[in-house]
Coordinates of C-alpha atoms and ligand atoms in Angstrom, one line a residue:
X9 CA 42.9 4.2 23.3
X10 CA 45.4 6.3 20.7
X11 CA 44.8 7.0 17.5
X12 CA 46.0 3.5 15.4
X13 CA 43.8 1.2 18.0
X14 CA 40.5 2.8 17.2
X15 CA 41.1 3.0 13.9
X16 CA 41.8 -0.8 14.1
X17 CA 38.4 -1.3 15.6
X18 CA 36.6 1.1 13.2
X19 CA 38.3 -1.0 10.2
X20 CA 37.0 -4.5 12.0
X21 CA 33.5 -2.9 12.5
X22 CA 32.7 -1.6 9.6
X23 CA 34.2 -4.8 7.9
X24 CA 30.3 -6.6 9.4
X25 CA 30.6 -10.3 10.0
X26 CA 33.0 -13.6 9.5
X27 CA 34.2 -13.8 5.3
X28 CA 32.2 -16.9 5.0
X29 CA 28.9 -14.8 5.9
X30 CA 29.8 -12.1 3.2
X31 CA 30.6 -14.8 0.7
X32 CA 27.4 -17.0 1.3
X33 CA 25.3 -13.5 0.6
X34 CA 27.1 -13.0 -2.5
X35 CA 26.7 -16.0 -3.9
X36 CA 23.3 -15.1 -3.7
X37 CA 23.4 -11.8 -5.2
X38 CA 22.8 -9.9 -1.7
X39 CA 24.9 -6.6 -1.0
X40 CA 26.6 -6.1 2.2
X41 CA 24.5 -3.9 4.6
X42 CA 26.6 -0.9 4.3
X43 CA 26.7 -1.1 0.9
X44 CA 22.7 -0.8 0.6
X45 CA 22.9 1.9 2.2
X46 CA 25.7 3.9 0.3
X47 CA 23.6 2.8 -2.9
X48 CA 20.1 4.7 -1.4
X49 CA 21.4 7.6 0.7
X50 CA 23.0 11.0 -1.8
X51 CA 26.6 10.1 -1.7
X52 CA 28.6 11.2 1.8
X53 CA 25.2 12.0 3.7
X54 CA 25.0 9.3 6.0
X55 CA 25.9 9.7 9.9
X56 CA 26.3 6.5 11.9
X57 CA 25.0 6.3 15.3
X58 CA 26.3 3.5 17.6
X59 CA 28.8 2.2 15.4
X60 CA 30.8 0.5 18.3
X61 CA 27.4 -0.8 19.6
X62 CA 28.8 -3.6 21.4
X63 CA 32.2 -3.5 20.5
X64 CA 33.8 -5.5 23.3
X65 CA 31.8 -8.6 22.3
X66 CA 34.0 -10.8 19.9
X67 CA 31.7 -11.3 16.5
X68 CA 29.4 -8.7 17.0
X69 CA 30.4 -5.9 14.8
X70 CA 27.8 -3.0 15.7
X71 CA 25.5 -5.6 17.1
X72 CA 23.9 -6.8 14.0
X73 CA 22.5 -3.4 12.5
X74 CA 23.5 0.2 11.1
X75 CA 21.8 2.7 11.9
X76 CA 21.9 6.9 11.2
X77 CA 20.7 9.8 9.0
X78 CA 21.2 11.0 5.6
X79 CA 19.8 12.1 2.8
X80 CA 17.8 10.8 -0.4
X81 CA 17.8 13.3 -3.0
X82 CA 18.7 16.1 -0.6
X83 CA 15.7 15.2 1.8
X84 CA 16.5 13.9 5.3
X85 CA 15.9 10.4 5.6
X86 CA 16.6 8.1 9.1
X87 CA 18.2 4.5 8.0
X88 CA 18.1 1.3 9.5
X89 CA 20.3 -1.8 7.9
X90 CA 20.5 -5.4 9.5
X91 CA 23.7 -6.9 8.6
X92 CA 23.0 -10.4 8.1
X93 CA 26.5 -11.2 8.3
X94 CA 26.5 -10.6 12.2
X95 CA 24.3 -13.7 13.7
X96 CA 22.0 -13.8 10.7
X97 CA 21.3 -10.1 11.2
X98 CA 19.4 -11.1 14.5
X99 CA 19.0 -8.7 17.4
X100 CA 20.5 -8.4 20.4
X101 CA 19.9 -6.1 23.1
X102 CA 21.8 -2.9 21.7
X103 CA 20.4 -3.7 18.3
X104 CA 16.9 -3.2 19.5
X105 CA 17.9 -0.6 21.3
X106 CA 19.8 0.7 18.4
X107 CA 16.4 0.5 15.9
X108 CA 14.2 2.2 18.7
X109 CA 16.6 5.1 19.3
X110 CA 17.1 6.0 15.1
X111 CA 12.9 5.3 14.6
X112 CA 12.4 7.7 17.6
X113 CA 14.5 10.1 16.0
X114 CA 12.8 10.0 12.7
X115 CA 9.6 10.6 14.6
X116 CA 11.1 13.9 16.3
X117 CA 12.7 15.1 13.3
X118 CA 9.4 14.5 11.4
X119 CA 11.6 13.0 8.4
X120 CA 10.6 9.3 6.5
X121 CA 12.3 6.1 8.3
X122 CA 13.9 3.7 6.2
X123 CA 14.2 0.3 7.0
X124 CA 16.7 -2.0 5.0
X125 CA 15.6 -5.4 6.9
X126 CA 17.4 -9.0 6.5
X127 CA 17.0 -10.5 9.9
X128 CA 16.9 -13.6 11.7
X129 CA 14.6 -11.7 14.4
X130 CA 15.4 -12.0 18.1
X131 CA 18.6 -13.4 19.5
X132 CA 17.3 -16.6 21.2
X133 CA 20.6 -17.0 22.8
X134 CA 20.4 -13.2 24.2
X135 CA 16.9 -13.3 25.1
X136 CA 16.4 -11.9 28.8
X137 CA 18.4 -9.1 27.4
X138 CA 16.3 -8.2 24.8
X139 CA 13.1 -9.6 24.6
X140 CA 10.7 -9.0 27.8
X141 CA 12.2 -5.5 29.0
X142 CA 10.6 -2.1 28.9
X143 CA 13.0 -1.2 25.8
X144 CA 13.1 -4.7 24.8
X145 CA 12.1 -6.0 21.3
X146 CA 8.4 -4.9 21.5
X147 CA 9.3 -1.8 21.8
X148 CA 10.4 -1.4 18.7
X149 CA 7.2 -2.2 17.3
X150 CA 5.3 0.5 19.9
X151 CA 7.4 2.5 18.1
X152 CA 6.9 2.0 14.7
X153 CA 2.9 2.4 15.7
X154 CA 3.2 5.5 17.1
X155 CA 5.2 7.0 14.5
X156 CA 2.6 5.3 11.8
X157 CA 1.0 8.0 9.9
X158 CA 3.2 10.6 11.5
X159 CA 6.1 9.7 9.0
X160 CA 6.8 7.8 6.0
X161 CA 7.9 3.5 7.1
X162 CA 9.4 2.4 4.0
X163 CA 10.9 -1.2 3.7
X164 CA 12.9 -3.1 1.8
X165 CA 13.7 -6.6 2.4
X166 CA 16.6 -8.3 1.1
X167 CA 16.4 -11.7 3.0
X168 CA 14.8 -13.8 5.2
X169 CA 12.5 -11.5 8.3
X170 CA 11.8 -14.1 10.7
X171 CA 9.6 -14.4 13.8
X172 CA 9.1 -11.0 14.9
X173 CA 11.2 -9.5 12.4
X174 CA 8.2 -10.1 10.0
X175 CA 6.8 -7.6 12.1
X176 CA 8.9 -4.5 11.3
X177 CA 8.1 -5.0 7.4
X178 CA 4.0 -5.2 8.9
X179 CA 4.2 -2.0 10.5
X180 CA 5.8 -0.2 7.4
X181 CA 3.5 1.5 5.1
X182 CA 4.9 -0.3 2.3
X183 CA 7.3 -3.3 1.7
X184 CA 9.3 -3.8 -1.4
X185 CA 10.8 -7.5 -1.5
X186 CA 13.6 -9.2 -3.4
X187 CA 12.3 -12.4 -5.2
X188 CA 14.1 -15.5 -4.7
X189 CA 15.1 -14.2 -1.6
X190 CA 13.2 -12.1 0.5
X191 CA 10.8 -14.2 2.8
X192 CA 8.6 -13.4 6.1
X193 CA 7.2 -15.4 8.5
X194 CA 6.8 -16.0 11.6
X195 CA 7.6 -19.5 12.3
X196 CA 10.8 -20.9 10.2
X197 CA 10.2 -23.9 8.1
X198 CA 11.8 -26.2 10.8
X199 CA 9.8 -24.3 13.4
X200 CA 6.2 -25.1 11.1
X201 CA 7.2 -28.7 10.6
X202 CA 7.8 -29.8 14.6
X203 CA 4.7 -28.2 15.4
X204 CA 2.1 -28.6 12.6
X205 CA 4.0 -31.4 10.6
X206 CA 3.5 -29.5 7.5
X207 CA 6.6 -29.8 5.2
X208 CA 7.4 -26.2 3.6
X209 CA 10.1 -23.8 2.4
X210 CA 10.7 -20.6 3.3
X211 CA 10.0 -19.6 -0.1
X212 CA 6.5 -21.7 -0.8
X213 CA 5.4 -20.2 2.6
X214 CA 6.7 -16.7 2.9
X215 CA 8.6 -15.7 0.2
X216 CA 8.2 -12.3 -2.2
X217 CA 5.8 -13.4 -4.6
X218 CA 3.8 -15.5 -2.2
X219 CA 3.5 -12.1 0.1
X220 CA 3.0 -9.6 -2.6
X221 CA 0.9 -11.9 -4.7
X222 CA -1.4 -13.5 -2.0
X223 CA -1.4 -12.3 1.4
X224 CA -0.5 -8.7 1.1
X225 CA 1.8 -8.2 3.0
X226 CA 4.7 -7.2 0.3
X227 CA 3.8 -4.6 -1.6
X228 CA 6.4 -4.4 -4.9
X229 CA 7.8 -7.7 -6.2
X230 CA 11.7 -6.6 -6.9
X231 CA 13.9 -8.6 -9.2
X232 CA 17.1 -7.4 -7.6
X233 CA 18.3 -5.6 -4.6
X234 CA 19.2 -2.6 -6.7
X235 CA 15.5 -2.4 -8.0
X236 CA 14.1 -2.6 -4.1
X237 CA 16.0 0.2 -3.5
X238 CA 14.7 2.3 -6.3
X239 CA 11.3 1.5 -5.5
X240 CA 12.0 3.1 -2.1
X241 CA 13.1 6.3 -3.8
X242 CA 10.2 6.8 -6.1
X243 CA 8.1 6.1 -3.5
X244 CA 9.4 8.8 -1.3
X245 CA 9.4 11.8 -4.5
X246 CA 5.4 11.2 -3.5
X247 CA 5.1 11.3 -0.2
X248 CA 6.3 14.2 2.6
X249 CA 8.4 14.1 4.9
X250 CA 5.6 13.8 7.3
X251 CA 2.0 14.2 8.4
X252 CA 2.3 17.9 8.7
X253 CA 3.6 18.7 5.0
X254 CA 2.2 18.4 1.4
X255 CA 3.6 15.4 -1.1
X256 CA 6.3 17.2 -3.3
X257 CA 5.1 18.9 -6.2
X258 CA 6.7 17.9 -9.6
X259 CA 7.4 20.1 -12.8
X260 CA 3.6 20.1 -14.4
X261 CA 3.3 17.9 -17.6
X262 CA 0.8 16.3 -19.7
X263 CA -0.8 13.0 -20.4
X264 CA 0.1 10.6 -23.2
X265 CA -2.4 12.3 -24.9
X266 CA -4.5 8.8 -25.1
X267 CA -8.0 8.9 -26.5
X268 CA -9.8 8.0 -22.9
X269 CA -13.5 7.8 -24.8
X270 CA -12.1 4.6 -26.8
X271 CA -10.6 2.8 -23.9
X272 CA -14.0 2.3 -22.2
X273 CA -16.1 -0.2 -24.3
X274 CA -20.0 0.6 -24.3
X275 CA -20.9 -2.9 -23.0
X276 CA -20.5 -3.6 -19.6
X277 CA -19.8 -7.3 -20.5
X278 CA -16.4 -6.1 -22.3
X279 CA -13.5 -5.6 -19.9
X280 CA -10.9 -2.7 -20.1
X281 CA -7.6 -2.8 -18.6
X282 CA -8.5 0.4 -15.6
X283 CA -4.7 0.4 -15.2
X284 CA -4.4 2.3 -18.8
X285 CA -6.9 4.4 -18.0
X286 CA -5.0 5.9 -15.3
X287 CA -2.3 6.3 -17.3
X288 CA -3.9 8.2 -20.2
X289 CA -5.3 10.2 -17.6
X290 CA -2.9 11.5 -15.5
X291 CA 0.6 13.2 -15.8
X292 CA 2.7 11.3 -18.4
X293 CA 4.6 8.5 -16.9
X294 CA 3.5 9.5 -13.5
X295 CA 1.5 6.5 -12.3
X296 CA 2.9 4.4 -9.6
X297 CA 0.9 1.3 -8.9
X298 CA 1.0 -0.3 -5.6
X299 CA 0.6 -3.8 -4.6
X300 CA 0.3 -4.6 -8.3
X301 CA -0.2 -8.4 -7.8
X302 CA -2.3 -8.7 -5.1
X303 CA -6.4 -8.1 -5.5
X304 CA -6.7 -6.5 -9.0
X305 CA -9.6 -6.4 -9.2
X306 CA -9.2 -2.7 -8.0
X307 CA -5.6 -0.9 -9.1
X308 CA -4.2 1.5 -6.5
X309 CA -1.3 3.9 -6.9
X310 CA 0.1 7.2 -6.9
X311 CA 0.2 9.6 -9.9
X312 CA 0.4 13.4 -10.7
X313 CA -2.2 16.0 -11.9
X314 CA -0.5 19.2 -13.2
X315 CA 2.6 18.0 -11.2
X316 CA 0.5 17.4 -8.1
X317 CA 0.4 14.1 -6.2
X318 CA -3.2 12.5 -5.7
X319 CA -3.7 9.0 -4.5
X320 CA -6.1 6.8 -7.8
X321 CA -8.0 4.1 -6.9
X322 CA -9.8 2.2 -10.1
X323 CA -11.9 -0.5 -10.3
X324 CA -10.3 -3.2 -12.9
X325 CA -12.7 -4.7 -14.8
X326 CA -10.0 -7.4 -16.4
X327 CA -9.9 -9.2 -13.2
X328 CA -12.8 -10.9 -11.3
X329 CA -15.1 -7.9 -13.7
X330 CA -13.7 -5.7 -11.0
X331 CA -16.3 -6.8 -8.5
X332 CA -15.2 -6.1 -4.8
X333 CA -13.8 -9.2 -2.9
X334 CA -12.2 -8.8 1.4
X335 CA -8.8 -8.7 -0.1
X336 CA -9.8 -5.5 -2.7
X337 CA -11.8 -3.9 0.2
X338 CA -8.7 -3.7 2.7
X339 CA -6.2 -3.4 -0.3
X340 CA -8.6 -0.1 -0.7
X341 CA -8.8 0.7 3.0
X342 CA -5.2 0.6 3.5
X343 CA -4.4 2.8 0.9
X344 CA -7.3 5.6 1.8
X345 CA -5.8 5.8 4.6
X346 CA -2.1 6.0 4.1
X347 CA -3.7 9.1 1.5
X348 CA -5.1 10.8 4.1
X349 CA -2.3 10.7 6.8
X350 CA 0.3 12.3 4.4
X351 CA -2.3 14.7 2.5
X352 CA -2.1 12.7 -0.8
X353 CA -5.7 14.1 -2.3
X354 CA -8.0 10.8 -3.9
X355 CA -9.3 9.9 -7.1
X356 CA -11.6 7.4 -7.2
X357 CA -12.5 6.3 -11.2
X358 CA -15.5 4.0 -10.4
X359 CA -16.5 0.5 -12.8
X360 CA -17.9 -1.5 -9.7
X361 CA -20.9 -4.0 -9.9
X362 CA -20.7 -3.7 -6.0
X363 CA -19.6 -6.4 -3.8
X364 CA -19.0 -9.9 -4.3
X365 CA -22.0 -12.2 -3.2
X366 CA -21.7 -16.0 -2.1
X367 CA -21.4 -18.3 0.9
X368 CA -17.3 -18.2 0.5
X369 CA -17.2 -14.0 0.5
X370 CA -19.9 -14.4 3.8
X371 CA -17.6 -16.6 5.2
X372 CA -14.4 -14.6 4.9
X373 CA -16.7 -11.3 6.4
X374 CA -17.2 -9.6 3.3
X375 CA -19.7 -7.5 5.0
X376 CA -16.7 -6.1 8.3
X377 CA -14.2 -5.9 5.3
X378 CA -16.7 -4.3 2.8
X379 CA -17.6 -1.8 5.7
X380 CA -13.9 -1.3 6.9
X381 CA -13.4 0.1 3.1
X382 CA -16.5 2.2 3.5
X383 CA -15.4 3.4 7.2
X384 CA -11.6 4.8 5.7
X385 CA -13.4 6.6 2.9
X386 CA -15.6 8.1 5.4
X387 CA -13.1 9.2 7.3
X388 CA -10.4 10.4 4.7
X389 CA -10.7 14.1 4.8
X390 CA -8.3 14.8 2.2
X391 CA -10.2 16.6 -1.3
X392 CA -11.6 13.5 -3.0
X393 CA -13.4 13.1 -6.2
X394 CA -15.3 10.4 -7.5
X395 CA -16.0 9.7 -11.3
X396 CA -18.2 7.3 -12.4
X397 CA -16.2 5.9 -15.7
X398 CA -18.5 3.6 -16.4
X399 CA -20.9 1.9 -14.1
X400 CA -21.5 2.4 -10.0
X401 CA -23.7 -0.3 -8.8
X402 CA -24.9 -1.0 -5.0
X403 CA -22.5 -0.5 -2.0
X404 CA -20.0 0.0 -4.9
X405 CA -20.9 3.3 -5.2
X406 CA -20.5 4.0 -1.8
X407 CA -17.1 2.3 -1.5
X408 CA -16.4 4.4 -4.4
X409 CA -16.8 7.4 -2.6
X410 CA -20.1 7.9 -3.7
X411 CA -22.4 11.4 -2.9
X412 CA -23.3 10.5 0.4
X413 CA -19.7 10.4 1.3
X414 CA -18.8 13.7 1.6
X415 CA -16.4 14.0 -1.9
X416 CA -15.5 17.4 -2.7
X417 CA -17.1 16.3 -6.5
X418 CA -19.3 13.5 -7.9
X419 CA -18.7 13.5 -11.9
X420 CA -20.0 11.1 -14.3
X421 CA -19.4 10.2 -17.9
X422 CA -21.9 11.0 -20.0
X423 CA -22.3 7.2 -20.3
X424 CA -22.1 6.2 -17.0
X425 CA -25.0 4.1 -15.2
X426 CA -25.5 4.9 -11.4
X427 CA -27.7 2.3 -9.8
X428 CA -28.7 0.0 -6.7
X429 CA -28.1 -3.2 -9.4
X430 CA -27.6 -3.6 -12.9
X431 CA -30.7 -3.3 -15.4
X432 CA -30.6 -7.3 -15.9
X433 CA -30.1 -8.1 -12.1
X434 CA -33.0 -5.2 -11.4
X435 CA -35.7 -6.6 -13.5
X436 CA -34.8 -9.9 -12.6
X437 CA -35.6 -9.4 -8.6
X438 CA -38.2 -7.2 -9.1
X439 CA -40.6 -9.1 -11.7
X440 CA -38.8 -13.1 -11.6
X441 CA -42.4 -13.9 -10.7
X442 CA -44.4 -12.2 -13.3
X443 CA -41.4 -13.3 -16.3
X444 CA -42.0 -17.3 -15.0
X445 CA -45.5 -17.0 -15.6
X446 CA -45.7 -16.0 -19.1
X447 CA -45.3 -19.1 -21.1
X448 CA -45.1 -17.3 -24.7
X449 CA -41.1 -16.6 -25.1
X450 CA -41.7 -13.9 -27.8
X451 CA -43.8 -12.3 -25.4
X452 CA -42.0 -13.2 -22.1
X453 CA -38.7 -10.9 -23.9
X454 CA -40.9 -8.2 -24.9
X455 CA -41.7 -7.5 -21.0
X456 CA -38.6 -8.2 -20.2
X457 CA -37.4 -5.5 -22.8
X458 CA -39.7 -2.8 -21.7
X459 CA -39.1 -3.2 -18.2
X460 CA -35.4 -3.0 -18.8
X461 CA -35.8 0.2 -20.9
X462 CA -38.0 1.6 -18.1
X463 CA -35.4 0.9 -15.6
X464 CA -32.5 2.5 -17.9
X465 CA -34.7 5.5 -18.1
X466 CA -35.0 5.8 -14.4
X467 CA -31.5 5.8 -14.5
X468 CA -30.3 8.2 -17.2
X469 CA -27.4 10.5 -15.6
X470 CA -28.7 13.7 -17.0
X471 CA -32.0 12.6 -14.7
X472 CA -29.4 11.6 -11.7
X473 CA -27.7 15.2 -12.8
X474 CA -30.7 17.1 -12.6
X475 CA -31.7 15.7 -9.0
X476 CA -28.1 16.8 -7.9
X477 CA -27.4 13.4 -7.7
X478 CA -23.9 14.2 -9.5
X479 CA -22.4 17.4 -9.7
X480 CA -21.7 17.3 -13.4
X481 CA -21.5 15.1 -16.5
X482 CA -18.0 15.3 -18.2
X483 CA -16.7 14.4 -21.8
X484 CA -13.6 12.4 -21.2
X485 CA -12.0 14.3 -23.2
X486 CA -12.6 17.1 -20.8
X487 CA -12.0 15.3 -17.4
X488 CA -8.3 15.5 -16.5
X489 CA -8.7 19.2 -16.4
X490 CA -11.9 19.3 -14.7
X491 CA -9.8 17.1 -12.2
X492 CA -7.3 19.3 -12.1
X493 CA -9.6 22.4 -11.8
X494 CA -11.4 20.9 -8.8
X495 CA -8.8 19.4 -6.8
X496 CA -6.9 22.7 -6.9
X497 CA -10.0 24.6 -5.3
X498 CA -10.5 21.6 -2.9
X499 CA -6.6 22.0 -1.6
X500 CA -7.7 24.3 1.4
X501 CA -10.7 22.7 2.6
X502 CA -11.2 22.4 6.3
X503 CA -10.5 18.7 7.5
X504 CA -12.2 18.6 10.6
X505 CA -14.5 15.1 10.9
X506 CA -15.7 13.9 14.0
X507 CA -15.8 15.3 17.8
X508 CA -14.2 12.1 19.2
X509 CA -10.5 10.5 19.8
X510 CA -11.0 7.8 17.2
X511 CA -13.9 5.8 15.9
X512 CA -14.1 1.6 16.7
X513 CA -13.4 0.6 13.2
X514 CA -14.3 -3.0 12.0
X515 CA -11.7 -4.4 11.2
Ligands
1VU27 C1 10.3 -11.7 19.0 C2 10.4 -13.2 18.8 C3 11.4 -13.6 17.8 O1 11.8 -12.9 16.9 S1 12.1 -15.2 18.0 C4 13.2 -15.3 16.7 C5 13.1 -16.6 16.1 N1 14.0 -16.6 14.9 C6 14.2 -17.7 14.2 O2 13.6 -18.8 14.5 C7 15.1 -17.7 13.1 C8 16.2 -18.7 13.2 N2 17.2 -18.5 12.2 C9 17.1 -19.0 10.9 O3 16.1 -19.6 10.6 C10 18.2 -18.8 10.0 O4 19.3 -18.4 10.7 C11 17.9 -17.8 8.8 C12 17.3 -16.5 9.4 C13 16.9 -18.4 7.8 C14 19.2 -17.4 8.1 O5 19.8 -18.6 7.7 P1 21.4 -18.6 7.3 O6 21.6 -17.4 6.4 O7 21.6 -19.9 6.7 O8 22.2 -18.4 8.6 P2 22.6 -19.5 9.7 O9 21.4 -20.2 10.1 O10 23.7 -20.2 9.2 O11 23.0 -18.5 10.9 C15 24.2 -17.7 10.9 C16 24.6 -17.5 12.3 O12 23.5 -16.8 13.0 C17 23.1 -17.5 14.1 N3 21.6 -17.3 14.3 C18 20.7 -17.4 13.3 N4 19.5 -17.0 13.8 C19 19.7 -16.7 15.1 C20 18.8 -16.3 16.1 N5 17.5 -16.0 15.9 N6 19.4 -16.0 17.3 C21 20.7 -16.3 17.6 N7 21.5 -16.6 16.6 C22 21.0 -16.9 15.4 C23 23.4 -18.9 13.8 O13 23.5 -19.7 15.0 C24 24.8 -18.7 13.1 O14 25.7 -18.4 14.1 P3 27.3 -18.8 14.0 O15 27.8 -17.8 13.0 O16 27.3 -20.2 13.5 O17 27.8 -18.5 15.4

């Protein structure tokens, strides 16, 4: 082939799929694949693997998907694009083998893996090529498990990810999604009707806010691709590159300088917003919530102490009183763990009333998911600290990272109430008996008033502080740098665990 006929086919490859397909996308404010990419990786970084990927085919312009390394803010990055312009984006047998071959690389290279996903999923008119075989389409997803907690998975979905396309956005460690019209699922609306008769959308049953508002799937609800793509950037300035490294370190700043005493009301019946909290705590402008939407009754995210990542988890009293529910305990899980795989130390700022009680929260297995949060804490190894901002009651202390679970320091406020139950709730199943059988009301409160004081008493953190209980009592004003203090002298601890290959997790 000279010179002029490959340049020919470079020009009708890189041009993606039929004009109709590019105009239909911009219609509805999508961006070409290529140009997603050009808008993430530093300008004239990227290097294409298998851009002829089944170039003899007519209508197949790299098979469906670009793949290759570059950089994002001068760190090495591997990028995988669907082009939904070729067959919907759907994958034939080079494009599966094209996505196992660049998340392979990422995995030797140690570097994060970027996916850019807008898919159809399989090819169902290619199938014996790509679906059952060794390298076939599952192997994609072996592959994305193996390299799960070795290096960052970042997605971002721009459009529909059908069938087992849903599956690559899964195995990611986080998911950003367009609204209006990102979707997963795993059966298309046509698909759901002939086989369940339910009438649907896309949208109603998979889309962005549906997955990062309900199911948890989607992670950050984007308002445009542009914004998706950002989200995967910040993202990455907190992470490393993998498993082996420590998150980046940022130029040290301060906090907002907000008054952290007056945030907290006294009574344990007022809610505070936990998310302010975290922000008057930390570095200025450095908290980066996750899943936002989804169970917030506990606020996860990433933020910076003296420049230095740590992982915040905070019990958020404005929703459900910040009581535990299944979806807070594996939003919590989930997050402990993707701390601990990339070194990301963990705050935990504790306001729990425990777990939620009921016959609906037995039913959904409160009790595995409740102890699947409690198993990731136990296991993180990374320097953790609990403080007790308010109020730790029952197995929320523990799911809190409580003392018996190993945290490199348990601090309290000097207003904080550790407890097996709430005063109310204590002197309630302790003397229910004894308060039904005294008819005089006057009388019936004043034991109820003194058994409540006792309790408190019994309870006093200066008594919990002198039995070692906690490992100091802090003035808010003092605890960002006590924090900071005590997670730099934690940074070198020894991380060993368990003698075993992994524990049997309920999950
Ligand atoms: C591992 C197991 C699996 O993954 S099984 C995969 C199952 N996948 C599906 O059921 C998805 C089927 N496709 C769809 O629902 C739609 O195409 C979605 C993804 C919503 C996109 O819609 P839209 O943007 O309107 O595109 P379109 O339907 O007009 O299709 C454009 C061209 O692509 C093709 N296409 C689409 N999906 C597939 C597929 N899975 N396999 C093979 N071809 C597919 C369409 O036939 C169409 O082709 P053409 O350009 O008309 O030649």
């Amino acid at each position: 082939m000279d010179g002029d006929a490959l340049a020919q086919v470079r020009k009708r490859v890189l041009a993606g799929g039929a004009e109709r397909y590019h105009a239909a996308n911009a219609a509805k404010g999508k961006l070409f694949a290529r140009e997603r990419i050009a808008l993430l990786v530093d300008e004239g970084s990227f290097v294409e693997d298998g851009l002829y990927a089944n170039s003899l085919a007519e209508g197949l312009p790299a098979d469906g998907v670009i793949t290759g390394a570059g950089r994002i803010g001068g760190r090495d990055v591997c990028v995988m694009a669907n082009d939904s312009t070729v067959k919907a984006g759907s994958w034939g047998a080079r494009t599966v083998e094209k996505i196992v071959r660049i998340i392979e690389r990422a995995y030797q290279l140690g570097v994060p893996m970027i996916y850019l996903v807008d898919s159809a999923g399989a090819r169902i008119t290619d199938q014996v090529d790509l679906f059952p075989g060794r390298r076939g389409a599952g192997k994609i997803f072996h592959t994305q498990v193996k390299a799960s907690g070795s290096i960052p998975q970042i997605c971002a979905l721009f459009g529909p990810s059908a069938a087992g396309g849903a599956y690559i956005p899964a195995f990611c460690d986080v998911v950003a999604m367009v609204e209006g019209n990102a979707s997963m699922y795993l059966g298309s609306d046509r698909m759901v009707e002939m086989v369940t008769g339910e009438k649907t959308t896309l949208e109603a049953m998979g889309g962005a806010r549906v997955h990062c508002a309900e199911s948890g799937v989607g992670h950050f609800l984007c308002k445009s691709e542009q914004e998706a793509l950002d989200v995967v950037r910040t993202y990455l300035s907190y992470v490393p590159d993998n498993w082996t490294r420590r998150p980046p370190s940022a130029t040290a700043s301060d906090s907002s300088g907000a008054d952290l005493a007056a945030l907290v009301p006294a009574s344990e019946r007022q809610a505070f917003d936990m998310r302010r909290y975290v922000k008057g705590l930390v570095d200025k402008d450095s908290y980066f919530e996750i899943q936002a939407l989804w169970a917030r009754e506990l606020t996860v995210g990433f933020a910076r102490l003296d420049g230095e990542v740590v992982g915040v988890l905070g019990n958020n009293s404005m929703f459900k009183g910040g009581v535990l529910f299944v979806d807070s305990a594996d939003k919590a899980s989930r997050f402990v763990q993707l701390c601990d795989a990339f070194n990301v130390p963990l705050l935990f700022l504790a306001d729990v009333p425990g777990f939620m009680v009921g016959s609906a929260v037995e039913k959904q297995g409160i009790i595995r998911h409740g102890a699947k949060m409690i198993t990731a804490i136990s296991e993180a190894t990374v320097p953790k600290i609990c403080v007790v901002v308010r109020k730790a009651y029952g197995a929320g202390l523990y799911a809190m990272a409580g003392p018996g679970f190993e945290p490199d320091a348990t601090i309290a406020l000097p207003t904080a109430k550790i407890a097996v139950m709430g005063a109310e709730a204590a002197v309630n199943a302790v003397y229910a008996n004894k308060i039904a059988a005294i008819e005089d009301p006057d009388e019936r409160a004043a034991f109820v008033a003194q058994r409540r004081a006792e309790y408190e008493r019994d309870i006093d953190i200066m008594r919990l502080a002198s039995e070692l209980v906690v490992d100091a009592v802090v003035e808010p004003g003092d605890l960002r740098f006590e924090l900071i203090r005590r997670f730099a002298a934690a940074r070198g601890k020894d991380r060993t665990f368990s003698r075993r290959r992994h524990g049997v997790t309920p999950v």
